[in-house]
Every structure is written in C-alpha cells, then in structure tokens.
C-alpha cells in the first residue's frame, strides 16, 4: 500500500491536524524497531519533537489498534503474577 493510499483510507479518522503526524509516526516505526534498542524516538521525526505535539497522533494509532504501545516496566514480574492469578 502506498503512502497516498494509506492517507486516503485509514487516516480519515485521525483528529484534525494530526493526519501527517500519524502517517509520519507509522512510516518511521519499522526503521526505529529494527535498531538494537527497540524503542521509538521522537527525534527521528523532527529534531525538536515533543510528545505533547504528537500525543493525539500516537493515541489515535494506539486506540485504532494499528500499533501496540509497550510502556517501560520497572517490575515485569508483577504483571506475570497477575496473569497467573487470573
């Protein structure tokens, strides 16, 4: 699917003003995750990028289940114990 097709089909539901941001985040994901660190850096989109500027686009990608956001965990065993208890 080309970039033009993506913007015509899926991006029409993105909050107004976040269309290009959501598309640029989506296009950058493979390059970011192919690195050793396996994390997304906003600076790859724009040198002085701030999360507050990209928040709507990230949340839309997450809520629409296009991306799966993984947050930093200090103690992953808590989630594992909770899963076993269920």
CSV table of N, CA, C and O in Angstrom, one decimal:
chain,number,residue,atom,x,y,z
A,1,UNK,N,0.9,-1.2,0.0
A,1,UNK,CA,0.0,0.0,0.0
A,1,UNK,C,0.9,1.2,0.0
A,1,UNK,O,1.8,1.4,0.8
A,2,UNK,N,0.6,2.1,-0.9
A,2,UNK,CA,1.5,3.3,-1.0
A,2,UNK,C,1.0,4.3,0.1
A,2,UNK,O,0.0,4.2,0.7
A,3,UNK,N,1.9,5.3,0.3
A,3,UNK,CA,1.6,6.4,1.3
A,3,UNK,C,0.3,7.1,0.9
A,3,UNK,O,-0.5,7.5,1.8
A,4,UNK,N,0.1,7.3,-0.4
A,4,UNK,CA,-1.2,8.0,-0.8
A,4,UNK,C,-2.4,7.2,-0.4
A,4,UNK,O,-3.4,7.7,0.0
A,5,UNK,N,-2.3,5.9,-0.6
A,5,UNK,CA,-3.5,5.0,-0.3
A,5,UNK,C,-3.7,5.0,1.2
A,5,UNK,O,-4.9,5.0,1.6
A,6,UNK,N,-2.7,5.0,2.0
A,6,UNK,CA,-2.8,5.0,3.5
A,6,UNK,C,-3.6,6.3,3.9
A,6,UNK,O,-4.5,6.2,4.7
A,7,UNK,N,-3.1,7.4,3.4
A,7,UNK,CA,-3.7,8.6,3.8
A,7,UNK,C,-5.2,8.8,3.4
A,7,UNK,O,-6.0,9.4,4.0
A,8,UNK,N,-5.5,8.1,2.3
A,8,UNK,CA,-6.9,8.2,1.8
A,8,UNK,C,-7.8,7.2,2.6
A,8,UNK,O,-9.0,7.6,2.9
A,9,UNK,N,-7.4,6.1,3.0
A,9,UNK,CA,-8.2,5.1,3.6
A,9,UNK,C,-8.2,5.2,5.2
A,9,UNK,O,-9.3,5.5,5.7
A,10,UNK,N,-7.1,5.0,5.8
A,10,UNK,CA,-7.1,5.0,7.3
A,10,UNK,C,-7.0,6.3,8.0
A,10,UNK,O,-7.4,6.4,9.1
A,11,UNK,N,-6.4,7.3,7.4
A,11,UNK,CA,-6.1,8.5,8.1
A,11,UNK,C,-7.3,9.4,8.2
A,11,UNK,O,-7.3,10.4,8.9
A,12,UNK,N,-8.4,9.1,7.5
A,12,UNK,CA,-9.5,10.0,7.5
A,12,UNK,C,-10.2,10.1,8.9
A,12,UNK,O,-10.9,11.1,9.1
A,13,UNK,N,-9.9,9.2,9.8
A,13,UNK,CA,-10.5,9.3,11.1
A,13,UNK,C,-9.5,9.9,12.2
A,13,UNK,O,-9.9,10.0,13.3
A,14,UNK,N,-8.3,10.3,11.8
A,14,UNK,CA,-7.4,10.9,12.7
A,14,UNK,C,-7.9,12.3,13.1
A,14,UNK,O,-8.4,13.0,12.3
A,15,UNK,N,-7.6,12.7,14.4
A,15,UNK,CA,-8.0,14.0,14.8
A,15,UNK,C,-7.5,15.1,13.8
A,15,UNK,O,-6.3,15.0,13.4
A,16,UNK,N,-8.3,16.0,13.5
A,16,UNK,CA,-7.9,17.1,12.6
A,16,UNK,C,-6.6,17.7,13.0
A,16,UNK,O,-6.4,18.1,14.2
A,17,UNK,N,-5.7,17.9,12.1
A,17,UNK,CA,-4.4,18.4,12.4
A,17,UNK,C,-3.3,17.4,12.7
A,17,UNK,O,-2.1,17.7,12.8
A,18,UNK,N,-3.7,16.2,12.9
A,18,UNK,CA,-2.7,15.1,13.3
A,18,UNK,C,-2.5,14.1,12.2
A,18,UNK,O,-1.8,13.1,12.3
A,19,UNK,N,-3.1,14.3,11.0
A,19,UNK,CA,-3.0,13.4,9.9
A,19,UNK,C,-1.6,13.1,9.5
A,19,UNK,O,-1.2,11.9,9.4
A,20,UNK,N,-0.8,14.1,9.2
A,20,UNK,CA,0.5,14.0,8.8
A,20,UNK,C,1.4,13.4,9.9
A,20,UNK,O,2.3,12.7,9.6
A,21,UNK,N,1.1,13.8,11.1
A,21,UNK,CA,1.9,13.3,12.2
A,21,UNK,C,1.7,11.8,12.4
A,21,UNK,O,2.7,11.1,12.6
A,22,UNK,N,0.4,11.4,12.3
A,22,UNK,CA,0.2,9.9,12.4
A,22,UNK,C,0.8,9.1,11.3
A,22,UNK,O,1.4,8.1,11.6
A,23,UNK,N,0.8,9.7,10.1
A,23,UNK,CA,1.4,9.0,9.0
A,23,UNK,C,2.9,8.9,9.1
A,23,UNK,O,3.5,7.9,8.9
A,24,UNK,N,3.5,10.0,9.6
A,24,UNK,CA,5.0,10.0,9.8
A,24,UNK,C,5.4,9.1,10.9
A,24,UNK,O,6.4,8.4,10.8
A,25,UNK,N,4.6,9.0,12.0
A,25,UNK,CA,4.9,8.0,13.0
A,25,UNK,C,4.9,6.6,12.5
A,25,UNK,O,5.8,5.8,12.7
A,26,UNK,N,3.8,6.3,11.8
A,26,UNK,CA,3.5,5.0,11.3
A,26,UNK,C,4.7,4.6,10.3
A,26,UNK,O,5.2,3.5,10.3
A,27,UNK,N,5.1,5.5,9.4
A,27,UNK,CA,6.1,5.2,8.5
A,27,UNK,C,7.5,5.0,9.1
A,27,UNK,O,8.3,4.3,8.6
A,28,UNK,N,7.7,5.6,10.3
A,28,UNK,CA,9.0,5.5,10.9
A,28,UNK,C,9.2,4.3,11.8
A,28,UNK,O,10.3,3.9,12.2
A,29,UNK,N,8.1,3.7,12.2
A,29,UNK,CA,8.1,2.5,13.1
A,29,UNK,C,9.1,1.4,12.7
A,29,UNK,O,9.9,1.0,13.5
A,30,UNK,N,9.0,0.9,11.5
A,30,UNK,CA,9.9,-0.2,11.1
A,30,UNK,C,11.4,0.2,11.3
A,30,UNK,O,12.2,-0.6,11.8
A,31,UNK,N,11.7,1.4,10.9
A,31,UNK,CA,13.2,1.8,11.0
A,31,UNK,C,13.6,1.9,12.5
A,31,UNK,O,14.7,1.5,12.8
A,32,UNK,N,12.7,2.4,13.3
A,32,UNK,CA,13.0,2.5,14.7
A,32,UNK,C,13.1,1.2,15.4
A,32,UNK,O,14.0,0.9,16.2
A,33,UNK,N,12.2,0.2,15.1
A,33,UNK,CA,12.2,-1.0,15.8
A,33,UNK,C,13.3,-2.0,15.2
A,33,UNK,O,13.6,-3.0,15.9
A,34,UNK,N,13.9,-1.7,14.1
A,34,UNK,CA,14.9,-2.6,13.6
A,34,UNK,C,16.2,-2.3,14.2
A,34,UNK,O,17.2,-3.1,14.1
A,35,UNK,N,16.3,-1.2,15.0
A,35,UNK,CA,17.6,-0.9,15.7
A,35,UNK,C,17.7,-1.8,17.0
A,35,UNK,O,16.8,-2.5,17.4
A,36,UNK,N,18.9,-1.8,17.5
A,36,UNK,CA,19.2,-2.7,18.7
A,36,UNK,C,18.3,-2.3,19.9
A,36,UNK,O,17.9,-3.2,20.6
A,37,UNK,N,18.1,-1.0,20.1
A,37,UNK,CA,17.4,-0.6,21.3
A,37,UNK,C,15.9,-0.9,21.3
A,37,UNK,O,15.2,-0.9,22.4
A,38,UNK,N,15.3,-1.1,20.2
A,38,UNK,CA,13.9,-1.4,20.0
A,38,UNK,C,12.9,-0.4,20.7
A,38,UNK,O,12.0,-0.8,21.4
A,39,UNK,N,13.2,0.9,20.5
A,39,UNK,CA,12.3,1.9,21.1
A,39,UNK,C,12.1,3.0,20.1
A,39,UNK,O,13.0,3.2,19.2
A,40,UNK,N,11.0,3.7,20.2
A,40,UNK,CA,10.7,4.7,19.2
A,40,UNK,C,11.2,6.1,19.8
A,40,UNK,O,10.9,6.4,21.0
A,41,UNK,N,11.9,6.8,19.0
A,41,UNK,CA,12.4,8.1,19.5
A,41,UNK,C,11.8,9.2,18.6
A,41,UNK,O,11.8,9.2,17.4
A,42,UNK,N,11.2,10.1,19.3
A,42,UNK,CA,10.5,11.2,18.6
A,42,UNK,C,11.5,12.1,17.8
A,42,UNK,O,11.1,12.6,16.8
A,43,UNK,N,12.7,12.1,18.2
A,43,UNK,CA,13.7,12.9,17.5
A,43,UNK,C,13.9,12.4,16.1
A,43,UNK,O,14.5,13.1,15.2
A,44,UNK,N,13.5,11.2,15.8
A,44,UNK,CA,13.6,10.7,14.4
A,44,UNK,C,12.6,11.3,13.5
A,44,UNK,O,12.8,11.4,12.3
A,45,UNK,N,11.5,11.9,14.1
A,45,UNK,CA,10.5,12.6,13.3
A,45,UNK,C,10.9,14.0,13.0
A,45,UNK,O,10.8,14.5,11.9
A,46,UNK,N,11.4,14.7,14.0
A,46,UNK,CA,11.8,16.1,13.9
A,46,UNK,C,12.8,16.3,15.1
A,46,UNK,O,12.6,15.8,16.2
A,47,UNK,N,13.8,17.1,14.8
A,47,UNK,CA,14.9,17.3,15.8
A,47,UNK,C,14.3,17.8,17.2
A,47,UNK,O,14.7,17.3,18.2
A,48,UNK,N,13.4,18.7,17.2
A,48,UNK,CA,12.9,19.3,18.5
A,48,UNK,C,11.5,18.8,18.8
A,48,UNK,O,10.7,19.5,19.4
A,49,UNK,N,11.2,17.6,18.4
A,49,UNK,CA,9.8,17.0,18.6
A,49,UNK,C,9.6,16.8,20.1
A,49,UNK,O,10.4,16.3,20.8
A,50,UNK,N,8.4,17.1,20.5
A,50,UNK,CA,7.9,16.9,21.9
A,50,UNK,C,6.7,16.0,21.8
A,50,UNK,O,5.8,16.1,20.9
A,51,UNK,N,6.5,15.2,22.9
A,51,UNK,CA,5.4,14.3,22.9
A,51,UNK,C,4.1,15.0,22.9
A,51,UNK,O,3.1,14.6,22.3
A,52,UNK,N,4.0,16.2,23.6
A,52,UNK,CA,2.8,17.0,23.6
A,52,UNK,C,2.3,17.3,22.2
A,52,UNK,O,1.1,17.5,22.0
A,53,UNK,N,3.2,17.5,21.3
A,53,UNK,CA,2.9,17.8,19.9
A,53,UNK,C,2.4,16.6,19.1
A,53,UNK,O,1.7,16.8,18.1
A,54,UNK,N,2.8,15.4,19.5
A,54,UNK,CA,2.4,14.2,18.8
A,54,UNK,C,1.4,13.3,19.5
A,54,UNK,O,1.1,12.2,19.1
A,55,UNK,N,1.0,13.7,20.7
A,55,UNK,CA,0.2,12.9,21.6
A,55,UNK,C,-1.1,12.4,20.9
A,55,UNK,O,-1.5,11.3,21.0
A,56,UNK,N,-1.9,13.3,20.2
A,56,UNK,CA,-3.1,12.9,19.6
A,56,UNK,C,-2.9,11.9,18.5
A,56,UNK,O,-3.6,10.9,18.4
A,57,UNK,N,-1.8,12.0,17.7
A,57,UNK,CA,-1.5,11.1,16.7
A,57,UNK,C,-1.1,9.7,17.3
A,57,UNK,O,-1.6,8.7,16.8
A,58,UNK,N,-0.3,9.7,18.3
A,58,UNK,CA,0.1,8.4,19.0
A,58,UNK,C,-1.2,7.7,19.6
A,58,UNK,O,-1.4,6.5,19.5
A,59,UNK,N,-2.0,8.5,20.3
A,59,UNK,CA,-3.2,7.9,20.9
A,59,UNK,C,-4.2,7.4,19.9
A,59,UNK,O,-4.8,6.3,20.1
A,60,UNK,N,-4.3,8.1,18.7
A,60,UNK,CA,-5.2,7.6,17.7
A,60,UNK,C,-4.6,6.2,17.1
A,60,UNK,O,-5.4,5.3,16.9
A,61,UNK,N,-3.3,6.2,16.9
A,61,UNK,CA,-2.7,4.9,16.4
A,61,UNK,C,-2.9,3.8,17.4
A,61,UNK,O,-3.2,2.7,17.0
A,62,UNK,N,-2.8,4.1,18.7
A,62,UNK,CA,-3.0,3.1,19.7
A,62,UNK,C,-4.5,2.7,19.8
A,62,UNK,O,-4.8,1.5,19.8
A,63,UNK,N,-5.4,3.7,19.9
A,63,UNK,CA,-6.8,3.4,20.1
A,63,UNK,C,-7.4,2.6,18.9
A,63,UNK,O,-8.3,1.9,19.0
A,64,UNK,N,-6.9,2.9,17.7
A,64,UNK,CA,-7.4,2.2,16.5
A,64,UNK,C,-6.7,0.9,16.3
A,64,UNK,O,-7.0,0.2,15.3
A,65,UNK,N,-5.8,0.5,17.2
A,65,UNK,CA,-5.1,-0.8,17.2
A,65,UNK,C,-4.3,-1.0,16.0
A,65,UNK,O,-4.0,-2.1,15.6
A,66,UNK,N,-3.8,0.1,15.5
A,66,UNK,CA,-2.8,0.0,14.4
A,66,UNK,C,-1.4,-0.3,14.9
A,66,UNK,O,-0.6,-1.0,14.4
A,67,UNK,N,-1.1,0.3,16.1
A,67,UNK,CA,0.1,0.0,16.8
A,67,UNK,C,-0.2,-0.5,18.2
A,67,UNK,O,-1.2,-0.3,18.8
A,68,UNK,N,0.8,-1.2,18.7
A,68,UNK,CA,0.7,-1.8,20.1
A,68,UNK,C,1.8,-1.0,20.9
A,68,UNK,O,2.9,-1.3,20.7
A,69,UNK,N,1.3,-0.2,21.8
A,69,UNK,CA,2.3,0.6,22.6
A,69,UNK,C,2.7,-0.3,23.8
A,69,UNK,O,1.9,-0.9,24.5
A,70,UNK,N,4.0,-0.3,24.1
A,70,UNK,CA,4.6,-1.0,25.2
A,70,UNK,C,5.3,0.0,26.1
A,70,UNK,O,6.2,0.7,25.6
A,71,UNK,N,4.8,0.2,27.3
A,71,UNK,CA,5.4,1.1,28.2
A,71,UNK,C,6.6,0.5,29.0
A,71,UNK,O,6.5,-0.7,29.2
A,72,UNK,N,7.5,1.3,29.4
A,72,UNK,CA,8.6,0.8,30.2
A,72,UNK,C,8.1,0.2,31.6
A,72,UNK,O,7.3,0.9,32.3
A,73,UNK,N,8.5,-1.0,31.9
A,73,UNK,CA,8.1,-1.6,33.2
A,73,UNK,C,9.3,-1.7,34.1
A,73,UNK,O,10.3,-2.2,33.7
A,74,UNK,N,9.1,-1.2,35.3
A,74,UNK,CA,10.2,-1.4,36.3
A,74,UNK,C,10.2,-2.8,36.9
A,74,UNK,O,11.3,-3.3,37.2
A,75,UNK,N,9.1,-3.4,37.1
A,75,UNK,CA,9.0,-4.7,37.7
A,75,UNK,C,8.0,-5.6,36.9
A,75,UNK,O,6.8,-5.6,37.2
A,76,UNK,N,8.5,-6.3,35.8
A,76,UNK,CA,7.7,-7.1,35.0
A,76,UNK,C,7.0,-8.3,35.7
A,76,UNK,O,6.0,-8.8,35.2
A,77,UNK,N,7.6,-8.7,36.8
A,77,UNK,CA,7.1,-9.9,37.5
A,77,UNK,C,5.7,-9.6,38.0
A,77,UNK,O,4.9,-10.6,38.2
A,78,UNK,N,5.3,-8.4,38.3
A,78,UNK,CA,4.0,-8.1,38.8
A,78,UNK,C,2.9,-8.4,37.8
A,78,UNK,O,1.9,-9.1,38.1
A,79,UNK,N,3.2,-8.1,36.6
A,79,UNK,CA,2.2,-8.4,35.5
A,79,UNK,C,2.1,-9.9,35.3
A,79,UNK,O,1.1,-10.5,35.1
A,80,UNK,N,3.3,-10.6,35.4
A,80,UNK,CA,3.3,-12.1,35.2
A,80,UNK,C,2.5,-12.7,36.4
A,80,UNK,O,1.7,-13.7,36.1
A,81,UNK,N,2.7,-12.3,37.6
A,81,UNK,CA,1.9,-12.9,38.7
A,81,UNK,C,0.5,-12.6,38.6
A,81,UNK,O,-0.4,-13.5,38.9
A,82,UNK,N,0.1,-11.4,38.1
A,82,UNK,CA,-1.3,-11.1,38.0
A,82,UNK,C,-1.9,-12.0,36.9
A,82,UNK,O,-3.1,-12.5,37.0
A,83,UNK,N,-1.2,-12.2,35.8
A,83,UNK,CA,-1.7,-13.1,34.7
A,83,UNK,C,-1.9,-14.5,35.2
A,83,UNK,O,-2.9,-15.2,34.9
A,84,UNK,N,-1.0,-15.0,36.1
A,84,UNK,CA,-1.2,-16.4,36.6
A,84,UNK,C,-2.4,-16.5,37.5
A,84,UNK,O,-3.0,-17.5,37.6
A,85,UNK,N,-2.7,-15.4,38.2
A,85,UNK,CA,-3.8,-15.4,39.2
A,85,UNK,C,-5.1,-15.5,38.5
A,85,UNK,O,-6.1,-16.0,39.1
A,86,UNK,N,-5.2,-15.0,37.3
A,86,UNK,CA,-6.5,-14.9,36.6
A,86,UNK,C,-6.8,-16.3,36.1
A,86,UNK,O,-7.1,-17.2,36.1
